[in-house]
Amino acid sequence: MLNRTIAIHCIFTLFLLFNTASANDSLFNSLEDSILFYHKKINKYQEYSENAVYNKQIISFLEQSLSKKESFSYSFDSLAKIISIQKSPDDLFRIFTWNTLSNKGEYENFGFIQINNIKNDSYKLYQLTDKSDSLSNPEYKTLTVSNWLGAIYFNIIKYPEKNTNHYILLGWDGNNLFSSKKLIEVITIDAFSVSFGKPIFQCNNTLKNRVVFEYSSHTDMSLRYDEKKEMIIFDHLSPSNPLFSNRPEFYGPDFSYDGLYFENDKWNLVTDIDIRNPKPETKQVEKKNNK
């Protein structure tokens, strides 16, 4: 009799879970449709104020979705073409980022971070506020979710150190009609806060909180993480003419490559690398220089 009671209880529990999951999926599907509806209304040729109204609706519907803990396991596949969705390698958090383009050709970035900490059974949602226009010397600052150097993130890299709450983000910012940006960012996930930036990038005897590249909007630069080589690899940028050395809108790839490798708690810059096998050569050169 007891076994039968337990079996009935298990079946009933599974029934409730199935129906709850189905209800949540229906809700998320509906919210996805609403987001797509308003995104289609955004047009770079119309007034920015009108686009801002539609984007506020996108923010509202996305916040409704992500405020529910159950959303963390929902894929939001139908939003993939309009919103970048990146999940950390350890499944601790996801970042949703997107942008809008004004009729002046300037980009503004938006985003949310959802954190699902299974260890302490906590769930948190943070909205990101782009303050790029008001930030001076952003490569040397620690920032917050309300004071964010906006970007659309396309990769989250597992930090080389074990048992750490730091992660590396690779991102792109459309910036304006003349130049675009890519960045290597650090995000730190604490129990009660999220922060961006950490002085761990050793570049030409200068310690930076993040690395920002700016280049012509008419070209593109490569920025990627090579897992086998454990190295962040990117195009070296040069001006099209030496006269434009102070004009990032005239910069572009010059067919050479630089990289960052992790050693002694820092990401260290090495220039003019052989991308076929950069890491061993880098360490060999350093050992020779240290003799």
GROMACS .gro file of C-alpha atoms in nm:
model
  291
    1MET     CA    1   0.000   0.000   0.000
    2LEU     CA    2   0.283   0.234   0.092
    3ASN     CA    3   0.464   0.166  -0.234
    4ARG     CA    4   0.144   0.236  -0.425
    5THR     CA    5   0.100   0.567  -0.243
    6ILE     CA    6   0.458   0.668  -0.322
    7ALA     CA    7   0.413   0.573  -0.687
    8ILE     CA    8   0.092   0.778  -0.714
    9HIS     CA    9   0.266   1.077  -0.551
   10CYS     CA   10   0.559   1.052  -0.794
   11ILE     CA   11   0.326   1.036  -1.094
   12PHE     CA   12   0.129   1.335  -0.965
   13THR     CA   13   0.450   1.533  -0.908
   14LEU     CA   14   0.575   1.455  -1.258
   15PHE     CA   15   0.236   1.559  -1.398
   16LEU     CA   16   0.257   1.895  -1.220
   17LEU     CA   17   0.616   1.949  -1.332
   18PHE     CA   18   0.529   1.866  -1.692
   19ASN     CA   19   0.233   2.101  -1.694
   20THR     CA   20   0.432   2.377  -1.524
   21ALA     CA   21   0.713   2.338  -1.778
   22SER     CA   22   0.463   2.343  -2.063
   23ALA     CA   23   0.299   2.655  -1.924
   24ASN     CA   24   0.636   2.828  -1.891
   25ASP     CA   25   0.734   2.733  -2.246
   26SER     CA   26   0.406   2.875  -2.375
   27LEU     CA   27   0.467   3.196  -2.184
   28PHE     CA   28   0.823   3.229  -2.312
   29ASN     CA   29   0.709   3.154  -2.668
   30SER     CA   30   0.450   3.430  -2.642
   31LEU     CA   31   0.704   3.678  -2.506
   32GLU     CA   32   0.947   3.584  -2.785
   33ASP     CA   33   0.679   3.660  -3.043
   34SER     CA   34   0.620   4.000  -2.883
   35ILE     CA   35   0.992   4.081  -2.891
   36LEU     CA   36   1.017   3.983  -3.258
   37PHE     CA   37   0.708   4.190  -3.338
   38TYR     CA   38   0.858   4.509  -3.195
   39HIS     CA   39   1.203   4.442  -3.336
   40LYS     CA   40   1.056   4.436  -3.689
   41LYS     CA   41   0.922   4.786  -3.628
   42ILE     CA   42   1.268   4.927  -3.559
   43ASN     CA   43   1.402   5.107  -3.867
   44LYS     CA   44   1.727   5.302  -3.888
   45TYR     CA   45   1.567   5.550  -4.129
   46GLN     CA   46   1.295   5.665  -3.889
   47GLU     CA   47   1.322   5.896  -3.590
   48TYR     CA   48   1.534   5.761  -3.307
   49SER     CA   49   1.261   5.851  -3.057
   50GLU     CA   50   1.024   5.615  -3.237
   51ASN     CA   51   1.279   5.334  -3.239
   52ALA     CA   52   1.344   5.398  -2.869
   53VAL     CA   53   0.977   5.333  -2.792
   54TYR     CA   54   0.988   4.997  -2.970
   55ASN     CA   55   1.316   4.906  -2.804
   56LYS     CA   56   1.166   4.982  -2.462
   57GLN     CA   57   0.899   4.725  -2.541
   58ILE     CA   58   1.171   4.473  -2.627
   59ILE     CA   59   1.344   4.546  -2.295
   60SER     CA   60   1.015   4.510  -2.108
   61PHE     CA   61   0.918   4.175  -2.264
   62LEU     CA   62   1.269   4.035  -2.228
   63GLU     CA   63   1.280   4.140  -1.863
   64GLN     CA   64   0.945   3.967  -1.805
   65SER     CA   65   1.092   3.650  -1.951
   66LEU     CA   66   1.429   3.656  -1.779
   67SER     CA   67   1.291   3.753  -1.439
   68LYS     CA   68   1.158   3.398  -1.411
   69LYS     CA   69   1.416   3.148  -1.288
   70GLU     CA   70   1.277   2.883  -1.524
   71SER     CA   71   1.387   3.095  -1.821
   72PHE     CA   72   1.750   2.999  -1.760
   73SER     CA   73   1.691   2.658  -1.917
   74TYR     CA   74   1.486   2.801  -2.205
   75SER     CA   75   1.690   2.846  -2.525
   76PHE     CA   76   1.517   3.153  -2.681
   77ASP     CA   77   1.623   3.015  -3.018
   78SER     CA   78   1.391   3.241  -3.217
   79LEU     CA   79   1.575   3.548  -3.082
   80ALA     CA   80   1.918   3.428  -3.196
   81LYS     CA   81   1.918   3.647  -3.509
   82ILE     CA   82   1.849   3.971  -3.322
   83ILE     CA   83   2.001   3.913  -2.976
   84SER     CA   84   2.336   3.755  -2.892
   85ILE     CA   85   2.288   3.494  -2.619
   86GLN     CA   86   2.607   3.362  -2.459
   87LYS     CA   87   2.628   3.112  -2.172
   88SER     CA   88   2.934   3.069  -1.950
   89PRO     CA   89   3.124   2.738  -1.986
   90ASP     CA   90   3.023   2.637  -1.631
   91ASP     CA   91   2.653   2.723  -1.688
   92LEU     CA   92   2.659   2.984  -1.410
   93PHE     CA   93   2.528   3.277  -1.615
   94ARG     CA   94   2.398   3.394  -1.951
   95ILE     CA   95   2.439   3.733  -2.118
   96PHE     CA   96   2.184   3.876  -2.362
   97THR     CA   97   2.312   4.171  -2.568
   98TRP     CA   98   2.183   4.365  -2.868
   99ASN     CA   99   2.196   4.716  -3.013
  100THR     CA  100   1.997   4.982  -3.195
  101LEU     CA  101   2.122   5.218  -3.465
  102SER     CA  102   2.011   5.580  -3.468
  103ASN     CA  103   1.945   5.785  -3.782
  104LYS     CA  104   2.281   5.955  -3.704
  105GLY     CA  105   2.460   5.625  -3.747
  106GLU     CA  106   2.543   5.576  -3.380
  107TYR     CA  107   2.496   5.248  -3.194
  108GLU     CA  108   2.362   5.201  -2.842
  109ASN     CA  109   2.397   4.865  -2.669
  110PHE     CA  110   2.155   4.693  -2.433
  111GLY     CA  111   2.172   4.379  -2.228
  112PHE     CA  112   2.077   4.153  -1.940
  113ILE     CA  113   2.277   3.910  -1.728
  114GLN     CA  114   2.101   3.620  -1.559
  115ILE     CA  115   2.287   3.425  -1.291
  116ASN     CA  116   2.168   3.084  -1.180
  117ASN     CA  117   2.382   2.966  -0.889
  118ILE     CA  118   2.283   2.607  -0.820
  119LYS     CA  119   2.522   2.574  -0.525
  120ASN     CA  120   2.338   2.828  -0.310
  121ASP     CA  121   2.005   2.802  -0.495
  122SER     CA  122   1.999   3.170  -0.595
  123TYR     CA  123   1.885   3.340  -0.913
  124LYS     CA  124   1.953   3.701  -1.010
  125LEU     CA  125   1.887   3.923  -1.309
  126TYR     CA  126   2.081   4.240  -1.393
  127GLN     CA  127   2.005   4.495  -1.663
  128LEU     CA  128   2.304   4.652  -1.840
  129THR     CA  129   2.312   5.028  -1.903
  130ASP     CA  130   2.545   5.150  -2.177
  131LYS     CA  131   2.750   5.451  -2.063
  132SER     CA  132   3.016   5.433  -2.335
  133ASP     CA  133   2.970   5.796  -2.441
  134SER     CA  134   3.051   5.929  -2.095
  135LEU     CA  135   3.349   5.702  -2.020
  136SER     CA  136   3.699   5.843  -2.063
  137ASN     CA  137   3.997   5.606  -2.073
  138PRO     CA  138   3.774   5.297  -2.034
  139GLU     CA  139   4.071   5.060  -2.061
  140TYR     CA  140   4.175   5.158  -1.709
  141LYS     CA  141   3.843   5.151  -1.522
  142THR     CA  142   3.640   4.903  -1.323
  143LEU     CA  143   3.275   4.929  -1.428
  144THR     CA  144   2.935   4.805  -1.314
  145VAL     CA  145   2.609   4.692  -1.471
  146SER     CA  146   2.477   5.050  -1.446
  147ASN     CA  147   2.800   5.197  -1.584
  148TRP     CA  148   2.872   4.956  -1.867
  149LEU     CA  149   3.103   4.978  -2.167
  150GLY     CA  150   2.841   4.851  -2.409
  151ALA     CA  151   2.914   4.570  -2.653
  152ILE     CA  152   2.754   4.271  -2.818
  153TYR     CA  153   2.937   3.971  -2.673
  154PHE     CA  154   3.012   3.679  -2.902
  155ASN     CA  155   3.219   3.455  -2.674
  156ILE     CA  156   3.271   3.376  -2.306
  157ILE     CA  157   3.608   3.221  -2.225
  158LYS     CA  158   3.673   2.999  -1.928
  159TYR     CA  159   3.933   3.163  -1.705
  160PRO     CA  160   4.260   2.964  -1.685
  161GLU     CA  161   4.267   2.972  -1.304
  162LYS     CA  162   4.057   2.715  -1.120
  163ASN     CA  163   3.790   2.808  -0.865
  164THR     CA  164   3.770   3.168  -0.984
  165ASN     CA  165   3.472   3.396  -1.039
  166HIS     CA  166   3.636   3.577  -1.333
  167TYR     CA  167   3.550   3.521  -1.700
  168ILE     CA  168   3.679   3.672  -2.025
  169LEU     CA  169   3.429   3.822  -2.271
  170LEU     CA  170   3.493   3.899  -2.638
  171GLY     CA  171   3.267   4.167  -2.779
  172TRP     CA  172   3.189   4.402  -3.068
  173ASP     CA  173   3.056   4.759  -3.064
  174GLY     CA  174   2.926   4.918  -3.385
  175ASN     CA  175   3.021   5.262  -3.244
  176ASN     CA  176   2.936   5.496  -3.535
  177LEU     CA  177   2.948   5.548  -3.913
  178PHE     CA  178   3.325   5.586  -3.914
  179SER     CA  179   3.469   5.333  -3.672
  180SER     CA  180   3.384   5.007  -3.497
  181LYS     CA  181   3.530   4.854  -3.184
  182LYS     CA  182   3.613   4.513  -3.047
  183LEU     CA  183   3.706   4.445  -2.688
  184ILE     CA  184   3.848   4.190  -2.451
  185GLU     CA  185   3.660   4.229  -2.124
  186VAL     CA  186   3.671   4.075  -1.778
  187ILE     CA  187   3.350   4.003  -1.591
  188THR     CA  188   3.351   3.914  -1.221
  189ILE     CA  189   3.049   3.737  -1.072
  190ASP     CA  190   3.024   3.792  -0.696
  191ALA     CA  191   2.751   3.685  -0.455
  192PHE     CA  192   2.588   4.029  -0.454
  193SER     CA  193   2.728   4.212  -0.756
  194VAL     CA  194   2.865   4.199  -1.109
  195SER     CA  195   3.164   4.406  -1.219
  196PHE     CA  196   3.357   4.459  -1.542
  197GLY     CA  197   3.730   4.514  -1.574
  198LYS     CA  198   4.034   4.397  -1.384
  199PRO     CA  199   4.401   4.505  -1.414
  200ILE     CA  200   4.527   4.180  -1.565
  201PHE     CA  201   4.619   4.272  -1.924
  202GLN     CA  202   4.992   4.338  -1.955
  203CYS     CA  203   5.031   4.537  -2.278
  204ASN     CA  204   5.358   4.714  -2.364
  205ASN     CA  205   5.457   4.764  -1.999
  206THR     CA  206   5.109   4.898  -1.921
  207LEU     CA  207   4.854   4.716  -1.708
  208LYS     CA  208   4.499   4.750  -1.843
  209ASN     CA  209   4.155   4.656  -1.708
  210ARG     CA  210   4.039   4.562  -2.057
  211VAL     CA  211   4.164   4.585  -2.414
  212VAL     CA  212   3.973   4.798  -2.666
  213PHE     CA  213   4.044   4.801  -3.040
  214GLU     CA  214   3.905   5.072  -3.268
  215TYR     CA  215   3.923   5.047  -3.646
  216SER     CA  216   3.751   5.155  -3.968
  217SER     CA  217   3.383   5.066  -3.995
  218HIS     CA  218   3.451   4.968  -4.357
  219THR     CA  219   3.663   4.670  -4.255
  220ASP     CA  220   3.664   4.402  -3.987
  221MET     CA  221   3.921   4.260  -3.750
  222SER     CA  222   3.962   3.905  -3.627
  223LEU     CA  223   3.937   3.842  -3.251
  224ARG     CA  224   3.911   3.485  -3.127
  225TYR     CA  225   4.019   3.242  -2.859
  226ASP     CA  226   4.222   2.938  -2.958
  227GLU     CA  227   4.144   2.665  -2.704
  228LYS     CA  228   4.428   2.436  -2.810
  229LYS     CA  229   4.686   2.712  -2.781
  230GLU     CA  230   4.508   2.874  -2.482
  231MET     CA  231   4.558   3.211  -2.642
  232ILE     CA  232   4.348   3.510  -2.748
  233ILE     CA  233   4.453   3.591  -3.106
  234PHE     CA  234   4.371   3.906  -3.302
  235ASP     CA  235   4.464   4.112  -3.607
  236HIS     CA  236   4.729   4.378  -3.560
  237LEU     CA  237   4.583   4.715  -3.662
  238SER     CA  238   4.771   4.985  -3.855
  239PRO     CA  239   4.667   5.311  -4.025
  240SER     CA  240   4.622   5.310  -4.402
  241ASN     CA  241   4.865   5.603  -4.409
  242PRO     CA  242   5.115   5.714  -4.141
  243LEU     CA  243   4.955   6.059  -4.154
  244PHE     CA  244   4.642   5.904  -3.996
  245SER     CA  245   4.818   5.749  -3.696
  246ASN     CA  246   4.585   5.938  -3.458
  247ARG     CA  247   4.268   5.857  -3.656
  248PRO     CA  248   4.129   5.513  -3.560
  249GLU     CA  249   3.870   5.535  -3.839
  250PHE     CA  250   4.160   5.480  -4.081
  251TYR     CA  251   4.295   5.172  -3.903
  252GLY     CA  252   4.260   4.815  -4.026
  253PRO     CA  253   4.432   4.474  -4.023
  254ASP     CA  254   4.786   4.473  -4.167
  255PHE     CA  255   4.808   4.092  -4.214
  256SER     CA  256   5.010   4.038  -3.897
  257TYR     CA  257   4.878   3.900  -3.569
  258ASP     CA  258   4.918   3.963  -3.198
  259GLY     CA  259   4.806   3.755  -2.903
  260LEU     CA  260   4.751   3.733  -2.530
  261TYR     CA  261   4.852   3.430  -2.323
  262PHE     CA  262   4.789   3.371  -1.953
  263GLU     CA  263   5.089   3.342  -1.723
  264ASN     CA  264   5.170   3.465  -1.369
  265ASP     CA  265   4.809   3.575  -1.310
  266LYS     CA  266   4.817   3.808  -1.612
  267TRP     CA  267   4.722   3.806  -1.978
  268ASN     CA  268   5.048   3.898  -2.151
  269LEU     CA  269   5.076   4.060  -2.493
  270VAL     CA  270   5.303   3.914  -2.757
  271THR     CA  271   5.330   4.081  -3.098
  272ASP     CA  272   5.383   3.955  -3.451
  273ILE     CA  273   5.307   3.593  -3.374
  274ASP     CA  274   5.293   3.293  -3.603
  275ILE     CA  275   4.926   3.195  -3.573
  276ARG     CA  276   5.007   2.840  -3.679
  277ASN     CA  277   5.184   2.775  -3.349
  278PRO     CA  278   5.214   3.097  -3.145
  279LYS     CA  279   5.230   2.980  -2.784
  280PRO     CA  280   5.544   2.758  -2.788
  281GLU     CA  281   5.741   3.020  -2.984
  282THR     CA  282   5.631   3.292  -2.742
  283LYS     CA  283   5.756   3.107  -2.435
  284GLN     CA  284   6.080   3.010  -2.608
  285VAL     CA  285   6.157   3.373  -2.695
  286GLU     CA  286   6.084   3.484  -2.340
  287LYS     CA  287   6.318   3.221  -2.195
  288LYS     CA  288   6.597   3.342  -2.424
  289ASN     CA  289   6.538   3.702  -2.319
  290ASN     CA  290   6.553   3.605  -1.953
  291LYS     CA  291   6.895   3.442  -1.980
   0.00000   0.00000   0.00000
